[in-house]
XYZ file of C-alpha atoms in Angstrom:
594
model
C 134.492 19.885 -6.212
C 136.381 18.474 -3.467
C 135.186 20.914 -0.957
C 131.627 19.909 -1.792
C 132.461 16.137 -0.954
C 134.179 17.375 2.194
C 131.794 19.655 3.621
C 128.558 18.009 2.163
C 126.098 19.613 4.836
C 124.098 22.036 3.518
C 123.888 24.899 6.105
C 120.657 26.990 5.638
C 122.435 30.545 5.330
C 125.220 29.342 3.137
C 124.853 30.636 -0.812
C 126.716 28.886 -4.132
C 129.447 31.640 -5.551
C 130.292 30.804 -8.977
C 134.528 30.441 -9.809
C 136.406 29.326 -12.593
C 139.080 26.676 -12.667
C 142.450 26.314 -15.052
C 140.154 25.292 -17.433
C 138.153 27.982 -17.863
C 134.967 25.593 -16.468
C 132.539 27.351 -13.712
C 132.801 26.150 -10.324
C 130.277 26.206 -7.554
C 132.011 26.314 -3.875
C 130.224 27.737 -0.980
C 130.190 31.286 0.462
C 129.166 32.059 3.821
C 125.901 35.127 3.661
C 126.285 37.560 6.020
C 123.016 40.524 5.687
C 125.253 43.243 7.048
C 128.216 42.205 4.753
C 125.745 41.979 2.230
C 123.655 45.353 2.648
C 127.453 46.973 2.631
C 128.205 45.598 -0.505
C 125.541 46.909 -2.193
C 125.515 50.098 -0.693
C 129.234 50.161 -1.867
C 128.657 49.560 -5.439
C 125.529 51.998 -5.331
C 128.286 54.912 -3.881
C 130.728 54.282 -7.105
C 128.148 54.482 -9.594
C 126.650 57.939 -7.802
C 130.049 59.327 -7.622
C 130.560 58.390 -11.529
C 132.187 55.256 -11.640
C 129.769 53.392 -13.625
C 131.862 50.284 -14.218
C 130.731 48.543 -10.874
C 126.973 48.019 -12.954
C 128.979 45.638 -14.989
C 127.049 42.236 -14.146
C 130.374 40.375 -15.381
C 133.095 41.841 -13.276
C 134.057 40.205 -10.016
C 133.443 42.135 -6.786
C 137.235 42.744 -6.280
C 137.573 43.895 -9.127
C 134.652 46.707 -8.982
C 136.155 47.674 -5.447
C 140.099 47.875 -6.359
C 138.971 49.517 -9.386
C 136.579 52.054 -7.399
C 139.334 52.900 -5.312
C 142.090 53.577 -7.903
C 139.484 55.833 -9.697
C 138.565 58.013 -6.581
C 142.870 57.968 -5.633
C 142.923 59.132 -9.352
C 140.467 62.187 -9.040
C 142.207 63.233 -5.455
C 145.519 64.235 -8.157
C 147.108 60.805 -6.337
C 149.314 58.468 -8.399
C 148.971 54.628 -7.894
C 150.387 51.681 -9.761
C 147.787 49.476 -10.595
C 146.623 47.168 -13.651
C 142.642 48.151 -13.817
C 143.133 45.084 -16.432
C 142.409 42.250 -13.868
C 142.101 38.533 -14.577
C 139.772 35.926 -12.662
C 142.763 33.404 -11.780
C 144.672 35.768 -9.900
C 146.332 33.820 -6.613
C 146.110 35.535 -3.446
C 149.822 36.769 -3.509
C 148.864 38.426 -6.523
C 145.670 40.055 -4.849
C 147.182 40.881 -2.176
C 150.230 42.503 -3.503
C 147.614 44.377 -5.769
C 145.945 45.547 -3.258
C 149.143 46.436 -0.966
C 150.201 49.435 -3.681
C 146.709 51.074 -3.198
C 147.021 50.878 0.958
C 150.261 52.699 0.846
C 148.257 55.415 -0.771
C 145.730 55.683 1.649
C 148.689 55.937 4.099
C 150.177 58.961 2.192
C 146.363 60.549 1.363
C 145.888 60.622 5.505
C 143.158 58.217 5.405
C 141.052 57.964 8.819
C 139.735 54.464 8.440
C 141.944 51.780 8.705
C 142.204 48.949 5.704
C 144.543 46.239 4.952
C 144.974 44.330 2.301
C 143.953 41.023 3.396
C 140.802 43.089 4.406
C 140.041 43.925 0.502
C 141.044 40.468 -0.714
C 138.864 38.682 1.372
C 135.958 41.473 0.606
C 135.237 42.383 3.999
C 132.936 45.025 3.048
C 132.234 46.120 7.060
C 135.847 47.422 6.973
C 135.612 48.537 2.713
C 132.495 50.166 3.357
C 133.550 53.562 5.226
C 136.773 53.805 3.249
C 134.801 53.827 -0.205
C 132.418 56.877 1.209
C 135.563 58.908 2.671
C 137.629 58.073 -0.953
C 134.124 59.481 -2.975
C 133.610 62.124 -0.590
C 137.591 63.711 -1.168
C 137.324 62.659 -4.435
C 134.183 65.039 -4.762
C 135.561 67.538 -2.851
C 138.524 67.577 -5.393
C 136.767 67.511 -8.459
C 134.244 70.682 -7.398
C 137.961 72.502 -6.413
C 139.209 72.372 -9.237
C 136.146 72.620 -11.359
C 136.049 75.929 -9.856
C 139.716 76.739 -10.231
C 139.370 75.819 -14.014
C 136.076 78.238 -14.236
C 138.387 80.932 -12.484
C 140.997 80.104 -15.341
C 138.565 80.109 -18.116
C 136.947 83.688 -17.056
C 140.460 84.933 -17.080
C 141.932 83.619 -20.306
C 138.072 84.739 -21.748
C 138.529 88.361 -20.782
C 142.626 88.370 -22.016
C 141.718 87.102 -25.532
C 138.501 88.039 -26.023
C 135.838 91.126 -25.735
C 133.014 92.044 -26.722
C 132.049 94.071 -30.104
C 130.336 97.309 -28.067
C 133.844 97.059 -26.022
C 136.180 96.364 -28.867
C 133.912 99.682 -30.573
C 134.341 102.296 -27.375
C 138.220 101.229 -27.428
C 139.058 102.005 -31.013
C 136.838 105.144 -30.220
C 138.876 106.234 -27.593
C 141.887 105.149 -29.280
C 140.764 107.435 -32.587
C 139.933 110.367 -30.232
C 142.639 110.252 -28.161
C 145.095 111.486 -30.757
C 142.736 113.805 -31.872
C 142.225 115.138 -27.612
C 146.344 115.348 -27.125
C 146.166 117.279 -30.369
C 143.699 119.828 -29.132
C 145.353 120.003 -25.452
C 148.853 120.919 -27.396
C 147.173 123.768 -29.184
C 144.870 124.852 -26.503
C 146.871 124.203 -23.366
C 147.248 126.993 -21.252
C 150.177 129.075 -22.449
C 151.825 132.277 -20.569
C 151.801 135.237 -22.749
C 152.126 137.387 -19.791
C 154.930 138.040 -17.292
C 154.113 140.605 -14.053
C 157.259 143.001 -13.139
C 155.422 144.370 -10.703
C 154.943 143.088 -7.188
C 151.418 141.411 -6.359
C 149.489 143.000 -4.228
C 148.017 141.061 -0.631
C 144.090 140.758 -1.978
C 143.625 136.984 -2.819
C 141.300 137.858 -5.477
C 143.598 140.088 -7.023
C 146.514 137.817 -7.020
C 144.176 134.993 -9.010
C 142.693 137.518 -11.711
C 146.288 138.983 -12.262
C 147.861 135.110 -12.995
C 144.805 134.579 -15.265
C 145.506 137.683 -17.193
C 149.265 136.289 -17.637
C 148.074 133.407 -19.366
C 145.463 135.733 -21.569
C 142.010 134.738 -19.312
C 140.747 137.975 -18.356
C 138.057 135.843 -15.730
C 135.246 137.426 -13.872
C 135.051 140.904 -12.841
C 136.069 140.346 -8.875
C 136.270 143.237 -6.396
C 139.111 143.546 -3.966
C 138.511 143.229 -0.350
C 138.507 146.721 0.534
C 136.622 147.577 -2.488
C 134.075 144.690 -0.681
C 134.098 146.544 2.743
C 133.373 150.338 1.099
C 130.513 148.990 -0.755
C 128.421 147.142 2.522
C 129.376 150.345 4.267
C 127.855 152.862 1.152
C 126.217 150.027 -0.979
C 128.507 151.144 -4.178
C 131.572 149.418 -5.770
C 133.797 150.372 -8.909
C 135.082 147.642 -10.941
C 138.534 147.258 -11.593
C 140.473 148.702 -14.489
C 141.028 145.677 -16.826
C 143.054 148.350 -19.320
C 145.391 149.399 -15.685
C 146.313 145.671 -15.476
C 147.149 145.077 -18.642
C 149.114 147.688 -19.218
C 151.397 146.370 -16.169
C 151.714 143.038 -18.570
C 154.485 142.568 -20.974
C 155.317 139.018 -23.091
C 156.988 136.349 -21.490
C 157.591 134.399 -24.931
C 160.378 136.506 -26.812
C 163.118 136.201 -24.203
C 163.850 133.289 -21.312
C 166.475 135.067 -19.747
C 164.713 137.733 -18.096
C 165.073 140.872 -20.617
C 161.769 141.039 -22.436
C 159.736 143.273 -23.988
C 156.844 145.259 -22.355
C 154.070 145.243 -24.908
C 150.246 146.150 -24.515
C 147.176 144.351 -25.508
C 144.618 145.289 -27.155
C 141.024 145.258 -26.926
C 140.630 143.865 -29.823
C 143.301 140.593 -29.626
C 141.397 140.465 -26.014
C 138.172 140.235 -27.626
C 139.829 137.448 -29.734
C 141.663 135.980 -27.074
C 138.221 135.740 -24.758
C 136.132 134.518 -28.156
C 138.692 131.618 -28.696
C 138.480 130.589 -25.213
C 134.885 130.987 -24.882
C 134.458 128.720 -28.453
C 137.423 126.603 -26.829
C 135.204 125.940 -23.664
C 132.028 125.200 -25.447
C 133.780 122.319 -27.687
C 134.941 120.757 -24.350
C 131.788 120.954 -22.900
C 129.999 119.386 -26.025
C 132.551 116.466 -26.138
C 131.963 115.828 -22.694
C 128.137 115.828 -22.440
C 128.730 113.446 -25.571
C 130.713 110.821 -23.512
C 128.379 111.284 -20.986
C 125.529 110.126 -22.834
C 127.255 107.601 -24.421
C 127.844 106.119 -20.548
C 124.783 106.695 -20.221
C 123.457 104.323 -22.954
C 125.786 102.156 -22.045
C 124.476 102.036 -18.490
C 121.010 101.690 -20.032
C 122.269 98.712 -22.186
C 123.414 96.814 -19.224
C 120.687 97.137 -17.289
C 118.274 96.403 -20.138
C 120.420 92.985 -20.430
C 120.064 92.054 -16.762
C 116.535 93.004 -16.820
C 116.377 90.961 -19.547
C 118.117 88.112 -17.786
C 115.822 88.767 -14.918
C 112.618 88.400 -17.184
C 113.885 85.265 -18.419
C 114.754 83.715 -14.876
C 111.289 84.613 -14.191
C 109.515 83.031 -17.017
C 111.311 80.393 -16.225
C 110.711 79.770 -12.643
C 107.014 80.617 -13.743
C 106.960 77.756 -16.125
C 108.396 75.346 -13.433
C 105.954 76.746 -10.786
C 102.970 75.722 -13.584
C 104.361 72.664 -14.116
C 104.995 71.424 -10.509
C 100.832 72.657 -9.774
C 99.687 70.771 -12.762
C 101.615 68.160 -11.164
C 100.464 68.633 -7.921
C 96.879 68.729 -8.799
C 97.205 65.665 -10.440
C 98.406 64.215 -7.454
C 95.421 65.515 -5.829
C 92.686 64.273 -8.231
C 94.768 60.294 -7.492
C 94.287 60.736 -4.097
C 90.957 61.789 -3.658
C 90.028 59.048 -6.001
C 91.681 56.506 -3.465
C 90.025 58.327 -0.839
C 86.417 57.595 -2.673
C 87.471 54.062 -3.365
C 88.394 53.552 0.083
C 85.645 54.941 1.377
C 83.029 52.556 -0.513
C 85.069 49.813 0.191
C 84.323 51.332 3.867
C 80.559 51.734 3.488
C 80.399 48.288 1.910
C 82.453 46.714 4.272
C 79.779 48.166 6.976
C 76.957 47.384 5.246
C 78.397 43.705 5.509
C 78.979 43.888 9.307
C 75.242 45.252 9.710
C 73.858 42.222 8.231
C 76.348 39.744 9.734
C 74.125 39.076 12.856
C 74.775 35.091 12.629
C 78.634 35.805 13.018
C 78.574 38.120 15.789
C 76.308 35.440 17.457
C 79.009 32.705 17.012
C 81.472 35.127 18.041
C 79.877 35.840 21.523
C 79.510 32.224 21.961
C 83.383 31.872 21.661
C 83.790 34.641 23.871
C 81.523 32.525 26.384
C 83.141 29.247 25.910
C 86.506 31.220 26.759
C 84.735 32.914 30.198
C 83.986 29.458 31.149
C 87.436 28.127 30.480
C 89.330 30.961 32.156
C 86.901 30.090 35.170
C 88.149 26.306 35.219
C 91.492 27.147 35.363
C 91.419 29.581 38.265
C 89.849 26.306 40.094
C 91.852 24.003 39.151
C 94.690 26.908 39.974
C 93.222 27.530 43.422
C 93.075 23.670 43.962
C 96.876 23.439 43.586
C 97.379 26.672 45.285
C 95.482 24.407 48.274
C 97.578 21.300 47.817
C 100.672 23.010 48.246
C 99.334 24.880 50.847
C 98.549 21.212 52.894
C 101.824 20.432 51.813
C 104.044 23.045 53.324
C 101.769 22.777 56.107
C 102.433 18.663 56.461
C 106.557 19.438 56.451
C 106.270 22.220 59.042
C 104.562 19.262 61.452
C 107.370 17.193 60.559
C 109.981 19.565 60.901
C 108.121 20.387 64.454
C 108.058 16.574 65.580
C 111.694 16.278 64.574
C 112.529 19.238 66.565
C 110.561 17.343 69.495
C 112.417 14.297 69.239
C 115.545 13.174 71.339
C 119.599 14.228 70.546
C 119.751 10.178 69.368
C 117.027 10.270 67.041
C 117.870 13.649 65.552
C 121.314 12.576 64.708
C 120.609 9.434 63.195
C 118.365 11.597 61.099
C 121.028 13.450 60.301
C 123.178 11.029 59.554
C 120.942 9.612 56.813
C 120.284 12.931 55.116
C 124.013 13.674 54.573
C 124.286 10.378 53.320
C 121.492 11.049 51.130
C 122.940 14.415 50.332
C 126.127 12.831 49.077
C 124.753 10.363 47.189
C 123.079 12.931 45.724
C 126.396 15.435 45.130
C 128.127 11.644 43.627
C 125.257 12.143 40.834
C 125.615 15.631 40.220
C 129.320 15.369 39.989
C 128.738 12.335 37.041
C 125.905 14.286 35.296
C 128.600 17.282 34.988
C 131.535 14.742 33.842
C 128.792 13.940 31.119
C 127.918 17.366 30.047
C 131.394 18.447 30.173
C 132.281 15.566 27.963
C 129.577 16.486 25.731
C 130.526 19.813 25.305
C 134.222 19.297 24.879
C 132.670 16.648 22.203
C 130.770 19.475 20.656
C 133.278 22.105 20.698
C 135.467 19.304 18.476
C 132.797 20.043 15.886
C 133.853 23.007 13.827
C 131.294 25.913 13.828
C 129.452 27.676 10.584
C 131.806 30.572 10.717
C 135.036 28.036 11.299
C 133.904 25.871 8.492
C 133.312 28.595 5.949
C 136.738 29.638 7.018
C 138.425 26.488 6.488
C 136.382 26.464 3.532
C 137.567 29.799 2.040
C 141.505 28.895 2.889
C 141.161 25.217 0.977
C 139.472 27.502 -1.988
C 142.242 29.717 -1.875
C 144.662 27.035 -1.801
C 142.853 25.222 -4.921
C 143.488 28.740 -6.786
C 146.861 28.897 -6.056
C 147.164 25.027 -6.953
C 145.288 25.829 -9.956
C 147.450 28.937 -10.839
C 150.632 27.243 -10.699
C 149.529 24.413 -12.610
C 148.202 26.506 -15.403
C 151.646 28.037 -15.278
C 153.036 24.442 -15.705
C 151.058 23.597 -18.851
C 152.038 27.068 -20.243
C 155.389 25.872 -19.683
C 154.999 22.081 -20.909
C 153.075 24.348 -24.424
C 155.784 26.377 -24.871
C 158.518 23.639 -24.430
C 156.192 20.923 -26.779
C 156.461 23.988 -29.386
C 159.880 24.746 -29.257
C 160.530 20.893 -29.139
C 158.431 20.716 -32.538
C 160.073 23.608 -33.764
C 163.657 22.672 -33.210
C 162.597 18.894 -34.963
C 161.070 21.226 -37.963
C 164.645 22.905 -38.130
C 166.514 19.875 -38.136
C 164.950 18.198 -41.016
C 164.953 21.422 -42.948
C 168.701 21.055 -42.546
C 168.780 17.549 -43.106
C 167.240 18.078 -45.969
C 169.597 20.548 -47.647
C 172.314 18.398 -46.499
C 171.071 15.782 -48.607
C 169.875 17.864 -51.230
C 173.701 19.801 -51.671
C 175.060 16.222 -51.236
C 172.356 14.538 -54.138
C 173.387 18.138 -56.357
C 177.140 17.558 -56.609
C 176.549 14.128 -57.291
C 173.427 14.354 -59.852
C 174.830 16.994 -61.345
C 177.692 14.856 -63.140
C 175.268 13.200 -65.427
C 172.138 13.748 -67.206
C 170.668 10.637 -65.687
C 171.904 12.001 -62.255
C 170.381 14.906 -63.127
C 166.865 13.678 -63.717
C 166.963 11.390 -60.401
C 167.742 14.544 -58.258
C 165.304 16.731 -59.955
C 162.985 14.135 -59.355
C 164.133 13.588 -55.510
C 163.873 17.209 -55.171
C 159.919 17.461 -56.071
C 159.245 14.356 -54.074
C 160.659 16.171 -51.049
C 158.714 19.608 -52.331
C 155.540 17.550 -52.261
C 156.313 16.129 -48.367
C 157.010 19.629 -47.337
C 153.897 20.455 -48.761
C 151.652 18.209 -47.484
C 153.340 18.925 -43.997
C 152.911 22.392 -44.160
C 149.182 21.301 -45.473
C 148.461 19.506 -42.424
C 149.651 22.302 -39.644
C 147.415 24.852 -41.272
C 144.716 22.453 -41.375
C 145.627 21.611 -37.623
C 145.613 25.460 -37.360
C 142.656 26.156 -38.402
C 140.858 23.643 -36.559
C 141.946 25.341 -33.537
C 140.827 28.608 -34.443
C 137.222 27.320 -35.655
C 137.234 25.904 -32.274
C 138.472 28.920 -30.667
C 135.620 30.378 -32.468
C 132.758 28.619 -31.067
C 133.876 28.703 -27.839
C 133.728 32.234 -27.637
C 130.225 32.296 -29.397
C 129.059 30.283 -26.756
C 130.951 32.435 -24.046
C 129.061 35.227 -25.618
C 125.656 33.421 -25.417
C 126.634 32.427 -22.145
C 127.090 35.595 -20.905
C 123.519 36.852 -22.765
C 122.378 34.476 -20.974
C 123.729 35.201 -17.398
C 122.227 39.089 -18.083
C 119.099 37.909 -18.943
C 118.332 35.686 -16.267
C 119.918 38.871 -14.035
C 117.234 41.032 -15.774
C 114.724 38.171 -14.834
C 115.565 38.560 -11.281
C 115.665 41.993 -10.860
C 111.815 42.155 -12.532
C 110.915 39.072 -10.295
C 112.266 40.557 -6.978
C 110.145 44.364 -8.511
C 107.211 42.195 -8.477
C 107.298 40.558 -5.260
C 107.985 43.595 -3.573
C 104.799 44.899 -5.264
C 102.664 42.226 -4.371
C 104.012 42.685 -0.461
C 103.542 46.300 -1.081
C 99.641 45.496 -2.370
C 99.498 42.560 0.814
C 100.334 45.159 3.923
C 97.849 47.571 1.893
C 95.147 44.809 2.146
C 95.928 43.807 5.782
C 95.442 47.020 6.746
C 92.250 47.791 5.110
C 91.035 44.587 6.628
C 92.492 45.904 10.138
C 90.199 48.493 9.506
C 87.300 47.870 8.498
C 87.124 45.385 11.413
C 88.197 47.761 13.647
């Protein structure tokens, strides 16, 4: 209030801010509107809520308190600790705010911040200097929050294929794990075993070598033909195949003894009809089992690729669906603007229609024009006329300046002598008209400016805060002392009255009509307790009823406040509308004269 009755001028770019005094009672004090300030504020409310922190749409909260509370969210999702009370009050003194604000800084120090801010900067909501710290804060904080949403993914997909897999998986593994003890069993009993040991010496033909160590281990292999055998039959064009009977005859066991004596024995055709039936039975299991596991990888193949066609298919409807959609969309569009178009265009034709029978009007129109042509042709004349008279005069002080120059050294120096005293005569003026102006400036420079009184304005605002704070402090203080006061006078007549009443029993007790007289002091001093203790809980809950209603009406209040807010948002909608419609009008008008 006082800063009202101080600065009482009412300065045309100068808006009412609403405060709050110890009392809890609004206050209307001045605030100084700056556009730029203004356009930054919003744009740094409209960043927070994109970015996720919907608590600066509150209409209730206090614009430090959406900005300190921005900022601790965004230091928050950039894994950075800060100390701060998101629980903020409206009476907080600029020490307070300032030391508040202080903790969050010291952050911005540590996170590396490029933008300079300090803390007198946030209290005093300079939003030209909050403005590109807010947007690098979001942007980090963004940047963060996709990391590790990706690192978390990453995490997920590996904890999902450690503890989990599919059925067809889960199916092929307890397959394999079924046949696998079943595969060692069969490579234990059909591994390849020696039966046969050479004592000969082999021979240098490759091929020989290779069927004689198959024969050791009881594969009697393809019928091969030695090298020379291979050069006598290109030059006759015969060969003789080898002896398998000569070979095996050679062979001898190499199971009954390790040592080296062993026992030559022969085989016959028979066990090597057995021997080459087993392995030929042996051979065709294997190959069964495998073309089996191949065309189980094959199905499986086929699987996954009829999934991810499926997939695809899906996509595709998809993306078909949307690609409907936005044409429908698009062709609705269409059909609006071709019906402008058509309106437009009979607005057009009738607008022409107008101008073709408007032959009165374009008659009092080239009139105008006329009366113009003849006004523009008076003032060249009467410009021409001065353009003469200054001519005549220039012409008069050359003639003058020519007789002077004719005239005698006497005459020219008194002449001279009277224009320098003219000429400081006329400096004496000049000199006083500056004094003046000076003086009038230094005058108005005594005046304090807009920007210096909204300063001096903000600082006494401040100051009736802090004044405010501290004396709400004081009347906490004079509260709790009047209670403890009250409660230490409670204690000491509840001790003065068992005084009396221990006193009153040793003395009432000694006879019956002592007796009666205490018991009935004692209920007389039961029935003032009572009514005392009657009277606080009635005082009680007086204060609560009014504690109440006062918050019923904060509460209507504050409905209130939002709908008026809701008011204003729909009126400014609307007026931007009707400007929108107005510039749309204008410009049909533009052309249709056009």
């Amino acid at each position: 209030m006082a800063n009202r009755d101080v600065f009482s001028k009412i300065l045309p770019n100068v808006k009412l801010g609403t405060r709050y005094d110890e009392d809890g009672r609004e206050v209307q004090v001045e605030r100084r509107e700056d556009s730029d300030a203004t356009a930054k504020e919003q744009d740094t409310f409209d960043i927070l809520v994109a970015a996720g922190y919907y608590r600066a749409r509150i209409k209730g909260l206090s614009a430090f308190d959406k900005v300190v509370g921005g900022m601790t969210w965004c230091i928050e999702c950039c894994d950075y600790d800060v100390d701060v009370d998101l629980l903020f009050h409206e009476s907080l003194s600029i020490g307070q705010k300032i030391a508040l604000v202080e903790k969050i800084v010291s952050v911005l120090i540590d996170m590396k911040c490029p933008h300079s801010l300090e803390p007198h900067q946030v209290q005093g909501l300079e939003f030209l200097a909050i403005h590109p710290v807010i947007q690098w804060l979001v942007r980090t904080s963004v940047e963060n929050r996709a990391e590790r949403g990706q690192r978390l993914k990453r995490f997920a997909i590996g904890q999902f294929h450690n503890h989990y897999q599919y059925k067809s998986d889960k199916d092929n593994l307890t397959k394999i794990r079924l046949a696998s003890t079943h595969i060692k069993a069969i490579q234990e009993v059909y591994g390849p075993k020696r039966l046969y040991e050479r004592q000969e010496a082999p021979g240098d033909d490759d091929v020989s070598r290779v069927r004689l160590t198959l024969l050791e281990y009881g594969d009697p292999g393809p019928m091969f033909k030695s090298s020379a055998e291979r050069k006598a039959a290109q030059a006759a064009g015969e060969a003789e195949e080898l002896d398998l009977e000569e070979y095996l005859r050679s062979l001898s066991l190499a199971k009954e003894d390790l040592t080296g004596t062993q026992k030559r024995i022969d085989l016959d055709p028979s066990a090597r009809h057995e021997l080459q039936q087993h392995y030929a039975e042996f051979k065709l299991e294997m190959e069964t089992d495998a073309q089996e596991l191949k065309a189980q990888n094959q199905q499986k193949r086929l699987e996954a690729a009829k999934i991810a066609l499926e997939h695809k298919v899906k996509r595709y409807c998809k993306d078909n669906e949307q690609l409907k959609e936005a044409e429908k969309e698009q062709d609705q569009k269409t059909k609006e603007v071709e019906e402008q178009l058509n309106t437009l265009n009979a607005e057009l034709k009738a607008h022409k229609d107008t101008a073709d029978k408007a032959d009165p009007k374009l008659l009092d129109k080239v009139q105008s024009l006329l009366q113009q042509h003849e006004e523009l042709k008076k003032s060249e004349a009467e410009f021409k006329e001065s353009c003469r008279t200054d001519l005549a005069n220039l012409q008069q002080q050359i003639d003058d300046l020519e007789a002077f120059s004719a005239q005698d050294a006497e005459t020219q120096a008194a002449a001279l002598a009277g224009e320098e005293q003219r000429l400081k005569e006329l400096r004496l003026q000049l000199a006083k008209r500056n004094r003046g102006i000076v003086a009038i400036e230094r005058k108005l420079d005594a005046i304090p400016d807009r920007t210096e009184l909204a300063q001096y304005q903000r600082r006494f605002h401040e100051l009736h805060n802090e004044m405010s704070g501290k004396h709400l402090e004081t009347k906490q203080y004079y509260i709790l002392y009047n209670t403890l006061n009250d409660k230490k006078r409670y204690l000491e007549k509840e001790l003065t009255l068992l005084n009396s009443i221990c006193e009153a029993y040793n003395e009432g007790m000694m006879s019956p009509h002592g007796r009666e007289d205490f018991i009935r002091q004692f209920e007389s001093i039961v029935d003032g307790v009572k009514s005392a203790q009657d009277k606080v809980r009635h005082k009680y809950n007086e204060e609560r009823m009014r504690r109440d209603e006062l918050n019923e009406e904060l509460q209507s209040l504050l409905e209130l406040q939002r709908q008026y807010a809701l008011a204003v948002k729909q009126l400014t909608r609307e007026c931007q509308r009707c400007e929108q419609l107005q510039q749309q009008l204008r410009s049909i008008r533009s052309r249709t004269q056009s």
